[in-house]
């Protein structure tokens, strides 16, 4: 049973999405959509605390609203990815963090008991599988070795110097990967090239979509973007709060029927097509609905 403000952090949006569903099914609290409570029927014995979901699949503006609500509450459960890891002024009494490089573990420790609200704050580090992504395999594995044997934050800090020294030394391995890639290219082993790159080199990039509050705002936004003389950094900054990102592996082509074609072709901007906003974007988990 969770007490106070509890953070459950996964490494990927897919894992966070699955955990969020499981927490709700287990009666871990009341689901929140866009920062507002979902009025579902609850059994008398259910935990009444709200459960929030935070990933880059949720519109940036909505994430800020949810964080403000979390800060003002005494008890809640937050399921997230690394978006809550740093630069967020919210304190949790208990944190459950999936295995990650020590830098990330230390970052999330900064979210633990910031306001001194509990006498025994706890960070739990757990492992769900052997997948190191989105982190490098080297940093993940070296961190895992240390996390298995330390028992408190002081022991963790004491092992940092050793960790950085080992990672620095073993990074020479990357040169061997580069040499391997050159060899595969010269021998025209294209399957080998793709396997090496997909495993060690590139992560799929997240693609941003502008998510207005309503169909009316959507129409106004489309007109503004199409009538603008040019789309520059200032324009993107103006609408940054409406941005949410598609999950990795979900292509624009797969969801093309949901996007406005004029903006795609003329401005290279992704905006829901008229009448498709609610189908594309879920009020509870944002664009992460497409992970299913």
Tab-separated table of C-alpha atoms in Angstrom:
chain	number	residue	atom	x	y	z
A	1	UNK	CA	0.000	0.000	0.000
A	2	UNK	CA	1.430	3.365	-1.054
A	3	UNK	CA	1.514	6.308	1.369
A	4	UNK	CA	1.996	10.000	0.684
A	5	UNK	CA	3.145	11.037	-2.764
A	6	UNK	CA	4.577	8.055	-4.623
A	7	UNK	CA	6.471	8.109	-7.911
A	8	UNK	CA	6.626	4.994	-10.113
A	9	UNK	CA	9.146	5.590	-12.912
A	10	UNK	CA	9.794	3.384	-15.946
A	11	UNK	CA	12.436	3.720	-18.649
A	12	UNK	CA	10.034	3.655	-21.592
A	13	UNK	CA	6.555	4.921	-22.350
A	14	UNK	CA	5.347	1.434	-23.219
A	15	UNK	CA	6.299	0.126	-19.755
A	16	UNK	CA	4.855	3.203	-18.037
A	17	UNK	CA	1.596	2.813	-19.946
A	18	UNK	CA	1.316	-0.831	-18.906
A	19	UNK	CA	2.148	-0.001	-15.277
A	20	UNK	CA	-0.447	2.791	-15.233
A	21	UNK	CA	-3.140	0.340	-16.319
A	22	UNK	CA	-2.043	-2.204	-13.717
A	23	UNK	CA	-2.074	0.364	-10.901
A	24	UNK	CA	-5.645	1.294	-11.789
A	25	UNK	CA	-6.743	-2.325	-12.045
A	26	UNK	CA	-5.196	-3.004	-8.632
A	27	UNK	CA	-7.223	-0.177	-7.109
A	28	UNK	CA	-4.186	2.062	-6.628
A	29	UNK	CA	-6.212	5.235	-6.902
A	30	UNK	CA	-8.542	7.328	-9.026
A	31	UNK	CA	-7.421	7.794	-12.646
A	32	UNK	CA	-6.841	11.361	-13.800
A	33	UNK	CA	-7.502	12.693	-17.287
A	34	UNK	CA	-5.847	15.984	-18.137
A	35	UNK	CA	-5.510	16.707	-14.439
A	36	UNK	CA	-9.189	16.026	-13.691
A	37	UNK	CA	-10.639	13.012	-11.885
A	38	UNK	CA	-12.421	10.390	-13.989
A	39	UNK	CA	-15.881	9.800	-12.578
A	40	UNK	CA	-15.899	6.016	-12.769
A	41	UNK	CA	-17.767	3.810	-10.339
A	42	UNK	CA	-15.523	2.661	-7.488
A	43	UNK	CA	-15.947	-0.065	-4.935
A	44	UNK	CA	-16.183	1.048	-1.332
A	45	UNK	CA	-12.757	-0.348	-0.453
A	46	UNK	CA	-10.847	1.296	-3.320
A	47	UNK	CA	-7.989	3.690	-2.645
A	48	UNK	CA	-9.339	7.221	-3.339
A	49	UNK	CA	-6.001	8.837	-4.155
A	50	UNK	CA	-5.538	10.153	-7.697
A	51	UNK	CA	-3.201	8.374	-10.126
A	52	UNK	CA	-1.446	10.598	-12.648
A	53	UNK	CA	0.306	9.660	-15.887
A	54	UNK	CA	3.249	11.718	-17.158
A	55	UNK	CA	5.272	11.056	-20.325
A	56	UNK	CA	6.127	13.083	-23.410
A	57	UNK	CA	3.035	11.524	-24.969
A	58	UNK	CA	0.995	13.895	-22.803
A	59	UNK	CA	0.791	17.471	-24.065
A	60	UNK	CA	3.410	19.719	-22.441
A	61	UNK	CA	0.814	22.219	-21.218
A	62	UNK	CA	-1.181	19.427	-19.573
A	63	UNK	CA	1.948	18.021	-17.932
A	64	UNK	CA	2.591	21.407	-16.318
A	65	UNK	CA	-1.001	21.520	-15.039
A	66	UNK	CA	-0.724	18.013	-13.597
A	67	UNK	CA	2.597	18.814	-11.879
A	68	UNK	CA	0.983	21.857	-10.256
A	69	UNK	CA	-1.836	19.661	-8.936
A	70	UNK	CA	0.626	17.063	-7.638
A	71	UNK	CA	2.599	19.717	-5.787
A	72	UNK	CA	-0.517	20.936	-3.990
A	73	UNK	CA	-1.655	17.475	-2.862
A	74	UNK	CA	-0.630	15.447	0.165
A	75	UNK	CA	-1.223	12.016	-1.379
A	76	UNK	CA	-1.182	10.697	-4.928
A	77	UNK	CA	0.471	8.148	-7.195
A	78	UNK	CA	2.412	9.269	-10.263
A	79	UNK	CA	3.372	6.876	-13.062
A	80	UNK	CA	5.975	8.407	-15.346
A	81	UNK	CA	9.044	8.134	-17.523
A	82	UNK	CA	12.118	10.356	-17.147
A	83	UNK	CA	10.080	13.568	-17.636
A	84	UNK	CA	9.934	13.841	-13.830
A	85	UNK	CA	13.604	12.988	-13.328
A	86	UNK	CA	15.124	16.482	-13.253
A	87	UNK	CA	14.058	20.116	-13.234
A	88	UNK	CA	10.727	19.394	-11.535
A	89	UNK	CA	10.045	21.006	-8.175
A	90	UNK	CA	7.890	18.210	-6.754
A	91	UNK	CA	8.688	16.138	-3.690
A	92	UNK	CA	7.792	12.463	-3.228
A	93	UNK	CA	7.846	10.438	-0.027
A	94	UNK	CA	8.608	7.223	-1.892
A	95	UNK	CA	10.098	6.533	-5.332
A	96	UNK	CA	10.135	3.315	-7.368
A	97	UNK	CA	12.674	3.667	-10.195
A	98	UNK	CA	13.489	1.128	-12.893
A	99	UNK	CA	17.199	0.292	-13.214
A	100	UNK	CA	19.058	3.060	-15.067
A	101	UNK	CA	22.563	4.587	-15.201
A	102	UNK	CA	23.728	5.952	-11.870
A	103	UNK	CA	23.402	9.534	-13.139
A	104	UNK	CA	19.670	8.994	-13.638
A	105	UNK	CA	19.271	7.251	-10.291
A	106	UNK	CA	20.901	10.217	-8.547
A	107	UNK	CA	18.718	12.639	-10.510
A	108	UNK	CA	15.519	10.979	-9.336
A	109	UNK	CA	16.834	10.961	-5.764
A	110	UNK	CA	16.501	14.737	-6.035
A	111	UNK	CA	12.714	14.248	-6.192
A	112	UNK	CA	12.728	12.290	-2.928
A	113	UNK	CA	11.673	14.035	0.292
A	114	UNK	CA	12.675	17.501	-0.968
A	115	UNK	CA	10.428	19.134	1.619
A	116	UNK	CA	11.321	16.816	4.506
A	117	UNK	CA	7.765	15.575	4.729
A	118	UNK	CA	8.656	12.045	5.871
A	119	UNK	CA	11.196	10.652	8.329
A	120	UNK	CA	12.159	7.585	6.270
A	121	UNK	CA	12.042	8.319	2.520
A	122	UNK	CA	12.791	5.279	0.364
A	123	UNK	CA	14.065	4.812	-3.164
A	124	UNK	CA	13.286	1.360	-4.587
A	125	UNK	CA	15.213	0.337	-7.712
A	126	UNK	CA	13.577	-2.479	-9.655
A	127	UNK	CA	14.195	-4.402	-12.864
A	128	UNK	CA	11.446	-5.633	-15.192
A	129	UNK	CA	13.554	-7.113	-18.005
A	130	UNK	CA	17.035	-7.086	-19.562
A	131	UNK	CA	16.368	-4.221	-21.977
A	132	UNK	CA	18.872	-1.381	-21.452
A	133	UNK	CA	17.159	1.060	-23.799
A	134	UNK	CA	16.938	4.052	-23.955
A	135	UNK	CA	20.344	4.054	-22.220
A	136	UNK	CA	23.641	2.711	-23.453
A	137	UNK	CA	24.206	-0.960	-22.713
A	138	UNK	CA	27.582	-0.225	-21.113
A	139	UNK	CA	26.316	2.377	-18.633
A	140	UNK	CA	23.243	0.305	-17.824
A	141	UNK	CA	25.184	-2.890	-17.053
A	142	UNK	CA	27.885	-1.157	-15.017
A	143	UNK	CA	25.225	0.643	-12.996
A	144	UNK	CA	23.324	-2.591	-12.425
A	145	UNK	CA	26.414	-4.183	-10.874
A	146	UNK	CA	26.656	-1.369	-8.329
A	147	UNK	CA	22.925	-1.100	-7.639
A	148	UNK	CA	22.836	-4.779	-6.709
A	149	UNK	CA	25.238	-4.301	-3.810
A	150	UNK	CA	24.658	-0.796	-2.387
A	151	UNK	CA	22.177	-0.286	0.449
A	152	UNK	CA	21.910	3.484	0.818
A	153	UNK	CA	22.657	6.803	-0.889
A	154	UNK	CA	26.057	7.203	0.780
A	155	UNK	CA	27.274	3.862	-0.555
A	156	UNK	CA	25.974	4.865	-3.983
A	157	UNK	CA	27.909	8.145	-3.953
A	158	UNK	CA	31.022	6.305	-2.774
A	159	UNK	CA	30.903	4.094	-5.880
A	160	UNK	CA	30.465	6.947	-8.371
A	161	UNK	CA	34.175	7.529	-8.997
A	162	UNK	CA	34.688	3.853	-9.736
A	163	UNK	CA	31.663	3.845	-12.048
A	164	UNK	CA	32.883	6.805	-14.120
A	165	UNK	CA	36.381	5.334	-14.348
A	166	UNK	CA	35.109	1.973	-15.659
A	167	UNK	CA	32.696	3.577	-18.130
A	168	UNK	CA	35.388	5.886	-19.450
A	169	UNK	CA	37.823	3.004	-19.936
A	170	UNK	CA	35.325	0.691	-21.574
A	171	UNK	CA	34.020	3.361	-23.923
A	172	UNK	CA	36.962	2.385	-26.101
A	173	UNK	CA	34.596	-0.412	-27.096
A	174	UNK	CA	32.758	2.134	-29.227
A	175	UNK	CA	35.802	2.363	-31.512
A	176	UNK	CA	35.541	-1.369	-32.114
A	177	UNK	CA	31.899	-0.916	-33.088
A	178	UNK	CA	32.887	1.792	-35.581
A	179	UNK	CA	35.534	-0.470	-37.105
A	180	UNK	CA	32.968	-3.279	-37.322
A	181	UNK	CA	30.519	-0.997	-39.110
A	182	UNK	CA	33.143	0.003	-41.689
A	183	UNK	CA	33.942	-3.669	-42.333
A	184	UNK	CA	30.259	-4.543	-42.820
A	185	UNK	CA	29.824	-1.668	-45.257
A	186	UNK	CA	32.867	-2.692	-47.294
A	187	UNK	CA	31.674	-6.295	-47.511
A	188	UNK	CA	28.141	-5.089	-48.392
A	189	UNK	CA	26.646	-7.020	-45.502
A	190	UNK	CA	23.559	-4.812	-45.306
A	191	UNK	CA	21.701	-7.060	-42.871
A	192	UNK	CA	24.686	-6.873	-40.548
A	193	UNK	CA	24.847	-3.071	-40.895
A	194	UNK	CA	21.176	-2.707	-39.973
A	195	UNK	CA	21.441	-5.077	-37.013
A	196	UNK	CA	24.477	-3.255	-35.599
A	197	UNK	CA	22.996	0.223	-36.040
A	198	UNK	CA	19.592	-0.662	-34.608
A	199	UNK	CA	21.198	-2.289	-31.555
A	200	UNK	CA	24.044	0.109	-30.776
A	201	UNK	CA	23.861	3.380	-32.645
A	202	UNK	CA	20.518	4.982	-33.309
A	203	UNK	CA	17.399	5.388	-31.247
A	204	UNK	CA	14.216	6.223	-33.110
A	205	UNK	CA	13.396	9.919	-32.793
A	206	UNK	CA	10.151	11.067	-31.241
A	207	UNK	CA	7.889	13.077	-33.551
A	208	UNK	CA	5.944	16.036	-32.125
A	209	UNK	CA	2.249	16.662	-32.714
A	210	UNK	CA	0.355	19.842	-31.776
A	211	UNK	CA	-2.669	18.969	-29.630
A	212	UNK	CA	-5.192	21.828	-29.164
A	213	UNK	CA	-7.706	21.889	-26.311
A	214	UNK	CA	-10.763	21.653	-28.583
A	215	UNK	CA	-11.972	21.398	-32.177
A	216	UNK	CA	-12.560	25.161	-32.185
A	217	UNK	CA	-8.981	25.857	-31.094
A	218	UNK	CA	-7.806	23.350	-33.688
A	219	UNK	CA	-9.471	25.296	-36.521
A	220	UNK	CA	-8.051	28.598	-35.278
A	221	UNK	CA	-4.577	27.133	-34.960
A	222	UNK	CA	-4.687	25.707	-38.463
A	223	UNK	CA	-5.599	29.108	-39.931
A	224	UNK	CA	-2.835	30.837	-37.968
A	225	UNK	CA	-0.191	28.360	-39.088
A	226	UNK	CA	-1.242	28.404	-42.733
A	227	UNK	CA	-1.433	32.204	-42.879
A	228	UNK	CA	1.943	32.783	-41.196
A	229	UNK	CA	4.575	34.079	-43.610
A	230	UNK	CA	7.090	31.613	-42.239
A	231	UNK	CA	7.387	29.090	-39.432
A	232	UNK	CA	10.432	29.920	-37.321
A	233	UNK	CA	11.735	29.143	-33.842
A	234	UNK	CA	9.588	31.908	-32.333
A	235	UNK	CA	6.455	30.317	-33.805
A	236	UNK	CA	7.342	26.872	-32.434
A	237	UNK	CA	8.041	28.386	-29.004
A	238	UNK	CA	4.607	30.035	-29.037
A	239	UNK	CA	2.870	26.682	-29.469
A	240	UNK	CA	5.327	24.541	-27.482
A	241	UNK	CA	2.783	23.973	-24.726
A	242	UNK	CA	0.538	22.105	-27.164
A	243	UNK	CA	3.229	19.628	-28.205
A	244	UNK	CA	3.085	15.910	-27.431
A	245	UNK	CA	5.211	13.241	-29.041
A	246	UNK	CA	4.324	10.032	-30.827
A	247	UNK	CA	5.743	6.846	-29.293
A	248	UNK	CA	8.873	5.512	-30.950
A	249	UNK	CA	7.967	2.973	-33.602
A	250	UNK	CA	4.619	4.621	-34.399
A	251	UNK	CA	5.110	6.181	-37.835
A	252	UNK	CA	3.404	9.203	-39.330
A	253	UNK	CA	2.300	6.981	-42.205
A	254	UNK	CA	0.460	4.668	-39.822
A	255	UNK	CA	-1.598	7.568	-38.465
A	256	UNK	CA	-1.775	9.675	-41.633
A	257	UNK	CA	-5.583	9.569	-41.689
A	258	UNK	CA	-5.634	11.526	-38.414
A	259	UNK	CA	-3.412	14.417	-39.528
A	260	UNK	CA	-4.291	17.563	-41.454
A	261	UNK	CA	-2.811	17.075	-44.926
A	262	UNK	CA	-2.488	20.805	-45.762
A	263	UNK	CA	-0.243	21.479	-42.775
A	264	UNK	CA	1.751	18.313	-43.382
A	265	UNK	CA	2.469	19.248	-47.002
A	266	UNK	CA	2.814	23.023	-46.734
A	267	UNK	CA	4.344	23.480	-43.277
A	268	UNK	CA	5.613	20.039	-42.297
A	269	UNK	CA	3.567	20.327	-39.088
A	270	UNK	CA	1.468	17.578	-37.525
A	271	UNK	CA	-1.949	18.741	-36.363
A	272	UNK	CA	-5.045	16.572	-35.918
A	273	UNK	CA	-7.513	16.646	-38.771
A	274	UNK	CA	-10.880	18.255	-38.073
A	275	UNK	CA	-13.046	15.781	-36.168
A	276	UNK	CA	-10.086	13.498	-35.339
A	277	UNK	CA	-8.720	15.167	-32.200
A	278	UNK	CA	-10.390	12.844	-29.666
A	279	UNK	CA	-9.608	9.777	-31.762
A	280	UNK	CA	-5.922	10.654	-32.005
A	281	UNK	CA	-5.310	11.895	-28.457
A	282	UNK	CA	-6.527	10.160	-25.315
A	283	UNK	CA	-7.365	12.435	-22.371
A	284	UNK	CA	-5.801	9.960	-19.938
A	285	UNK	CA	-2.532	8.833	-21.559
A	286	UNK	CA	-2.174	11.227	-24.486
A	287	UNK	CA	-0.560	9.821	-27.614
A	288	UNK	CA	0.589	6.772	-25.691
A	289	UNK	CA	-2.784	5.220	-26.543
A	290	UNK	CA	-1.064	4.072	-29.756
A	291	UNK	CA	1.293	1.827	-27.795
A	292	UNK	CA	-1.500	-0.742	-27.542
